Amino acid sequence: MLIWALFIAFILICLALDLGVFNKNDHVIKSKEAGIWTAVWFTLAMAFSGIIYWLFNAEMVDNPTGISANTAVLKYITGYLIELSLSIDNVFVIAVIFSSFAIPPKYQHRVLFWGILGAIIFRALMIVFGVALINKFEWIIYVFGAFLLYTAYTMFKSDNDEYDPQDSKIYKYIKKLFPVTNRIEGHAFFLLENGKNAATPLFLALIVIELTDILFALDSIPAILAITADPFIVFTSNIFAILGLRSMYFLISRMIQKFRFINYSLVVILAFVGLKMIFSHMIEVPEWLSLAVIVVSLVSGILASIYIKQDENPENHTPEAEELP
């Protein structure tokens, strides 16, 4: 419990420094700043793999699955990369939510900060229940595997451009609970209007992001449980991926159109993990192979997005259009 307490204290200190020091004043997060923070969080996550090795080698943390220190490191890195890759899809949805509610760029970091804090709490609860289910009912792993395959199929067939947060049931339900205002004054989540506290677009965006993250966690938690059922590895890899989500959002949200093939990478990853869960009692997949599939899938999607030219619609590409200033 001491190790868990120290890790949670470290995360709380990082969050306090984030909002209280580095982002005390609301400002637009530029690509350079986002890139630096993305590198910082990635470096911290990779450095923590050394702590994972030390903890498991010195037997300072519970090891219910009986894995070696080397295996623990591989499972941690694989789990972290799975969570990080699945977070990319979350970035696209967050961008749509901010656009739909017209959230000014300078306030987006604060909304994401509180969204991430809530996500940590909800995911911790889901991890505890997920690990408990797998340990008590071994057959549940087949259910998780089938769910991931279904998610991969729906992701392959879906069109993210059709998503409109203000048409969602979540948004309509929130409007029934709170008076709503379209005014934005600073980073306030509530404003006094007609003698009542009314929810601003910032609060609406926060709640929608929070609830959609829970939906995303229904995919990501089973995905990492396919790698390991060790609660400490699942929790730490998941949290580091979530903490890096904000800076990754500001880094790649401006380049969403350039990553048009990344969804196919996520489909491959989810399908692979789902099949791994279903056949877990028949085929033992080495940790290095799982890691390789994730890395190759992501790199392939990124390279395809960069080097495969997007077909232009000839109807919209006319000589007259080229002459326009």
PDB file of N, CA, C and O in Angstrom, residues 173-211:
ATOM      1  N   TYR A 173     -29.403  15.552 -21.649  1.00  0.00           N
ATOM      2  CA  TYR A 173     -29.700  15.227 -20.250  1.00  0.00           C
ATOM      3  C   TYR A 173     -29.106  16.280 -19.312  1.00  0.00           C
ATOM      4  O   TYR A 173     -29.733  16.663 -18.312  1.00  0.00           O
ATOM      5  N   ILE A 174     -27.900  16.768 -19.645  1.00  0.00           N
ATOM      6  CA  ILE A 174     -27.265  17.798 -18.816  1.00  0.00           C
ATOM      7  C   ILE A 174     -28.115  19.059 -18.788  1.00  0.00           C
ATOM      8  O   ILE A 174     -28.278  19.711 -17.752  1.00  0.00           O
ATOM      9  N   LYS A 175     -28.701  19.418 -19.932  1.00  0.00           N
ATOM     10  CA  LYS A 175     -29.525  20.623 -20.016  1.00  0.00           C
ATOM     11  C   LYS A 175     -30.769  20.525 -19.138  1.00  0.00           C
ATOM     12  O   LYS A 175     -31.331  21.534 -18.720  1.00  0.00           O
ATOM     13  N   LYS A 176     -31.202  19.292 -18.864  1.00  0.00           N
ATOM     14  CA  LYS A 176     -32.353  19.105 -17.987  1.00  0.00           C
ATOM     15  C   LYS A 176     -31.966  19.287 -16.515  1.00  0.00           C
ATOM     16  O   LYS A 176     -32.793  19.632 -15.682  1.00  0.00           O
ATOM     17  N   LEU A 177     -30.679  19.027 -16.211  1.00  0.00           N
ATOM     18  CA  LEU A 177     -30.222  19.112 -14.821  1.00  0.00           C
ATOM     19  C   LEU A 177     -29.818  20.522 -14.416  1.00  0.00           C
ATOM     20  O   LEU A 177     -30.008  20.921 -13.267  1.00  0.00           O
ATOM     21  N   PHE A 178     -29.231  21.287 -15.349  1.00  0.00           N
ATOM     22  CA  PHE A 178     -28.714  22.614 -15.029  1.00  0.00           C
ATOM     23  C   PHE A 178     -29.272  23.668 -15.986  1.00  0.00           C
ATOM     24  O   PHE A 178     -29.450  23.382 -17.169  1.00  0.00           O
ATOM     25  N   PRO A 179     -29.474  24.893 -15.491  1.00  0.00           N
ATOM     26  CA  PRO A 179     -29.701  26.006 -16.411  1.00  0.00           C
ATOM     27  C   PRO A 179     -28.418  26.211 -17.229  1.00  0.00           C
ATOM     28  O   PRO A 179     -27.311  26.076 -16.692  1.00  0.00           O
ATOM     29  N   VAL A 180     -28.561  26.526 -18.483  1.00  0.00           N
ATOM     30  CA  VAL A 180     -27.412  26.628 -19.376  1.00  0.00           C
ATOM     31  C   VAL A 180     -27.326  28.028 -19.964  1.00  0.00           C
ATOM     32  O   VAL A 180     -28.341  28.638 -20.299  1.00  0.00           O
ATOM     33  N   THR A 181     -26.102  28.557 -20.077  1.00  0.00           N
ATOM     34  CA  THR A 181     -25.871  29.838 -20.721  1.00  0.00           C
ATOM     35  C   THR A 181     -24.824  29.676 -21.820  1.00  0.00           C
ATOM     36  O   THR A 181     -23.947  28.808 -21.716  1.00  0.00           O
ATOM     37  N   ASN A 182     -24.920  30.494 -22.851  1.00  0.00           N
ATOM     38  CA  ASN A 182     -23.925  30.477 -23.931  1.00  0.00           C
ATOM     39  C   ASN A 182     -22.769  31.430 -23.659  1.00  0.00           C
ATOM     40  O   ASN A 182     -21.810  31.485 -24.427  1.00  0.00           O
ATOM     41  N   ARG A 183     -22.864  32.196 -22.553  1.00  0.00           N
ATOM     42  CA  ARG A 183     -21.810  33.159 -22.225  1.00  0.00           C
ATOM     43  C   ARG A 183     -20.570  32.445 -21.696  1.00  0.00           C
ATOM     44  O   ARG A 183     -20.654  31.440 -20.996  1.00  0.00           O
ATOM     45  N   ILE A 184     -19.392  32.989 -22.070  1.00  0.00           N
ATOM     46  CA  ILE A 184     -18.117  32.522 -21.526  1.00  0.00           C
ATOM     47  C   ILE A 184     -17.401  33.739 -20.947  1.00  0.00           C
ATOM     48  O   ILE A 184     -17.086  34.691 -21.668  1.00  0.00           O
ATOM     49  N   GLU A 185     -17.175  33.721 -19.636  1.00  0.00           N
ATOM     50  CA  GLU A 185     -16.454  34.800 -18.959  1.00  0.00           C
ATOM     51  C   GLU A 185     -15.293  34.186 -18.196  1.00  0.00           C
ATOM     52  O   GLU A 185     -15.476  33.563 -17.153  1.00  0.00           O
ATOM     53  N   GLY A 186     -14.105  34.364 -18.727  1.00  0.00           N
ATOM     54  CA  GLY A 186     -12.930  33.738 -18.119  1.00  0.00           C
ATOM     55  C   GLY A 186     -13.046  32.222 -18.185  1.00  0.00           C
ATOM     56  O   GLY A 186     -13.630  31.670 -19.118  1.00  0.00           O
ATOM     57  N   HIS A 187     -12.473  31.550 -17.165  1.00  0.00           N
ATOM     58  CA  HIS A 187     -12.541  30.079 -17.166  1.00  0.00           C
ATOM     59  C   HIS A 187     -13.603  29.565 -16.197  1.00  0.00           C
ATOM     60  O   HIS A 187     -13.518  28.425 -15.721  1.00  0.00           O
ATOM     61  N   ALA A 188     -14.611  30.401 -15.921  1.00  0.00           N
ATOM     62  CA  ALA A 188     -15.670  29.997 -14.991  1.00  0.00           C
ATOM     63  C   ALA A 188     -16.539  28.892 -15.588  1.00  0.00           C
ATOM     64  O   ALA A 188     -16.903  28.943 -16.763  1.00  0.00           O
ATOM     65  N   PHE A 189     -16.869  27.909 -14.758  1.00  0.00           N
ATOM     66  CA  PHE A 189     -17.753  26.828 -15.191  1.00  0.00           C
ATOM     67  C   PHE A 189     -19.228  27.181 -14.972  1.00  0.00           C
ATOM     68  O   PHE A 189     -20.105  26.615 -15.610  1.00  0.00           O
ATOM     69  N   PHE A 190     -19.483  28.127 -14.056  1.00  0.00           N
ATOM     70  CA  PHE A 190     -20.856  28.579 -13.799  1.00  0.00           C
ATOM     71  C   PHE A 190     -20.880  30.107 -13.725  1.00  0.00           C
ATOM     72  O   PHE A 190     -19.932  30.739 -13.236  1.00  0.00           O
ATOM     73  N   LEU A 191     -21.959  30.685 -14.230  1.00  0.00           N
ATOM     74  CA  LEU A 191     -22.168  32.128 -14.168  1.00  0.00           C
ATOM     75  C   LEU A 191     -23.560  32.411 -13.608  1.00  0.00           C
ATOM     76  O   LEU A 191     -24.481  31.608 -13.803  1.00  0.00           O
ATOM     77  N   LEU A 192     -23.692  33.545 -12.916  1.00  0.00           N
ATOM     78  CA  LEU A 192     -24.991  33.939 -12.377  1.00  0.00           C
ATOM     79  C   LEU A 192     -25.825  34.560 -13.497  1.00  0.00           C
ATOM     80  O   LEU A 192     -25.419  35.539 -14.116  1.00  0.00           O
ATOM     81  N   GLU A 193     -26.970  33.965 -13.757  1.00  0.00           N
ATOM     82  CA  GLU A 193     -27.850  34.454 -14.818  1.00  0.00           C
ATOM     83  C   GLU A 193     -29.305  34.328 -14.357  1.00  0.00           C
ATOM     84  O   GLU A 193     -29.758  33.242 -14.003  1.00  0.00           O
ATOM     85  N   ASN A 194     -30.009  35.463 -14.354  1.00  0.00           N
ATOM     86  CA  ASN A 194     -31.410  35.500 -13.888  1.00  0.00           C
ATOM     87  C   ASN A 194     -31.539  34.965 -12.463  1.00  0.00           C
ATOM     88  O   ASN A 194     -32.484  34.250 -12.123  1.00  0.00           O
ATOM     89  N   GLY A 195     -30.538  35.281 -11.637  1.00  0.00           N
ATOM     90  CA  GLY A 195     -30.576  34.880 -10.239  1.00  0.00           C
ATOM     91  C   GLY A 195     -30.218  33.426  -9.987  1.00  0.00           C
ATOM     92  O   GLY A 195     -30.300  32.957  -8.854  1.00  0.00           O
ATOM     93  N   LYS A 196     -29.816  32.699 -11.022  1.00  0.00           N
ATOM     94  CA  LYS A 196     -29.457  31.281 -10.868  1.00  0.00           C
ATOM     95  C   LYS A 196     -28.073  31.019 -11.455  1.00  0.00           C
ATOM     96  O   LYS A 196     -27.633  31.704 -12.378  1.00  0.00           O
ATOM     97  N   ASN A 197     -27.404  30.015 -10.880  1.00  0.00           N
ATOM     98  CA  ASN A 197     -26.125  29.595 -11.437  1.00  0.00           C
ATOM     99  C   ASN A 197     -26.375  28.787 -12.703  1.00  0.00           C
ATOM    100  O   ASN A 197     -27.021  27.738 -12.656  1.00  0.00           O
ATOM    101  N   ALA A 198     -25.852  29.278 -13.819  1.00  0.00           N
ATOM    102  CA  ALA A 198     -26.040  28.600 -15.104  1.00  0.00           C
ATOM    103  C   ALA A 198     -24.719  28.016 -15.576  1.00  0.00           C
ATOM    104  O   ALA A 198     -23.650  28.629 -15.423  1.00  0.00           O
ATOM    105  N   ALA A 199     -24.769  26.813 -16.132  1.00  0.00           N
ATOM    106  CA  ALA A 199     -23.572  26.137 -16.632  1.00  0.00           C
ATOM    107  C   ALA A 199     -23.099  26.798 -17.922  1.00  0.00           C
ATOM    108  O   ALA A 199     -23.886  27.038 -18.838  1.00  0.00           O
ATOM    109  N   THR A 200     -21.810  27.101 -17.978  1.00  0.00           N
ATOM    110  CA  THR A 200     -21.226  27.704 -19.174  1.00  0.00           C
ATOM    111  C   THR A 200     -20.838  26.604 -20.165  1.00  0.00           C
ATOM    112  O   THR A 200     -20.789  25.417 -19.809  1.00  0.00           O
ATOM    113  N   PRO A 201     -20.520  26.968 -21.407  1.00  0.00           N
ATOM    114  CA  PRO A 201     -20.064  25.965 -22.373  1.00  0.00           C
ATOM    115  C   PRO A 201     -18.833  25.185 -21.896  1.00  0.00           C
ATOM    116  O   PRO A 201     -18.651  24.027 -22.270  1.00  0.00           O
ATOM    117  N   LEU A 202     -17.997  25.822 -21.043  1.00  0.00           N
ATOM    118  CA  LEU A 202     -16.818  25.116 -20.516  1.00  0.00           C
ATOM    119  C   LEU A 202     -17.238  23.921 -19.664  1.00  0.00           C
ATOM    120  O   LEU A 202     -16.645  22.838 -19.753  1.00  0.00           O
ATOM    121  N   PHE A 203     -18.265  24.120 -18.823  1.00  0.00           N
ATOM    122  CA  PHE A 203     -18.736  23.023 -17.976  1.00  0.00           C
ATOM    123  C   PHE A 203     -19.398  21.937 -18.819  1.00  0.00           C
ATOM    124  O   PHE A 203     -19.201  20.739 -18.563  1.00  0.00           O
ATOM    125  N   LEU A 204     -20.165  22.343 -19.810  1.00  0.00           N
ATOM    126  CA  LEU A 204     -20.825  21.367 -20.687  1.00  0.00           C
ATOM    127  C   LEU A 204     -19.790  20.522 -21.423  1.00  0.00           C
ATOM    128  O   LEU A 204     -19.923  19.301 -21.513  1.00  0.00           O
ATOM    129  N   ALA A 205     -18.763  21.192 -21.944  1.00  0.00           N
ATOM    130  CA  ALA A 205     -17.702  20.469 -22.643  1.00  0.00           C
ATOM    131  C   ALA A 205     -16.989  19.505 -21.695  1.00  0.00           C
ATOM    132  O   ALA A 205     -16.672  18.370 -22.062  1.00  0.00           O
ATOM    133  N   LEU A 206     -16.745  19.957 -20.446  1.00  0.00           N
ATOM    134  CA  LEU A 206     -16.078  19.116 -19.449  1.00  0.00           C
ATOM    135  C   LEU A 206     -16.875  17.846 -19.178  1.00  0.00           C
ATOM    136  O   LEU A 206     -16.317  16.738 -19.171  1.00  0.00           O
ATOM    137  N   ILE A 207     -18.178  17.983 -18.954  1.00  0.00           N
ATOM    138  CA  ILE A 207     -19.009  16.822 -18.639  1.00  0.00           C
ATOM    139  C   ILE A 207     -19.081  15.858 -19.816  1.00  0.00           C
ATOM    140  O   ILE A 207     -18.972  14.634 -19.650  1.00  0.00           O
ATOM    141  N   VAL A 208     -19.233  16.401 -21.030  1.00  0.00           N
ATOM    142  CA  VAL A 208     -19.306  15.539 -22.209  1.00  0.00           C
ATOM    143  C   VAL A 208     -17.979  14.802 -22.416  1.00  0.00           C
ATOM    144  O   VAL A 208     -17.955  13.606 -22.711  1.00  0.00           O
ATOM    145  N   ILE A 209     -16.852  15.509 -22.221  1.00  0.00           N
ATOM    146  CA  ILE A 209     -15.529  14.868 -22.331  1.00  0.00           C
ATOM    147  C   ILE A 209     -15.381  13.778 -21.271  1.00  0.00           C
ATOM    148  O   ILE A 209     -14.881  12.681 -21.553  1.00  0.00           O
ATOM    149  N   GLU A 210     -15.828  14.082 -20.053  1.00  0.00           N
ATOM    150  CA  GLU A 210     -15.713  13.113 -18.947  1.00  0.00           C
ATOM    151  C   GLU A 210     -16.483  11.830 -19.255  1.00  0.00           C
ATOM    152  O   GLU A 210     -15.979  10.717 -19.071  1.00  0.00           O
ATOM    153  N   LEU A 211     -17.711  11.989 -19.719  1.00  0.00           N
ATOM    154  CA  LEU A 211     -18.561  10.828 -19.971  1.00  0.00           C
ATOM    155  C   LEU A 211     -18.109  10.048 -21.213  1.00  0.00           C
ATOM    156  O   LEU A 211     -18.187   8.820 -21.232  1.00  0.00           O
TER     157      LEU A 211
END
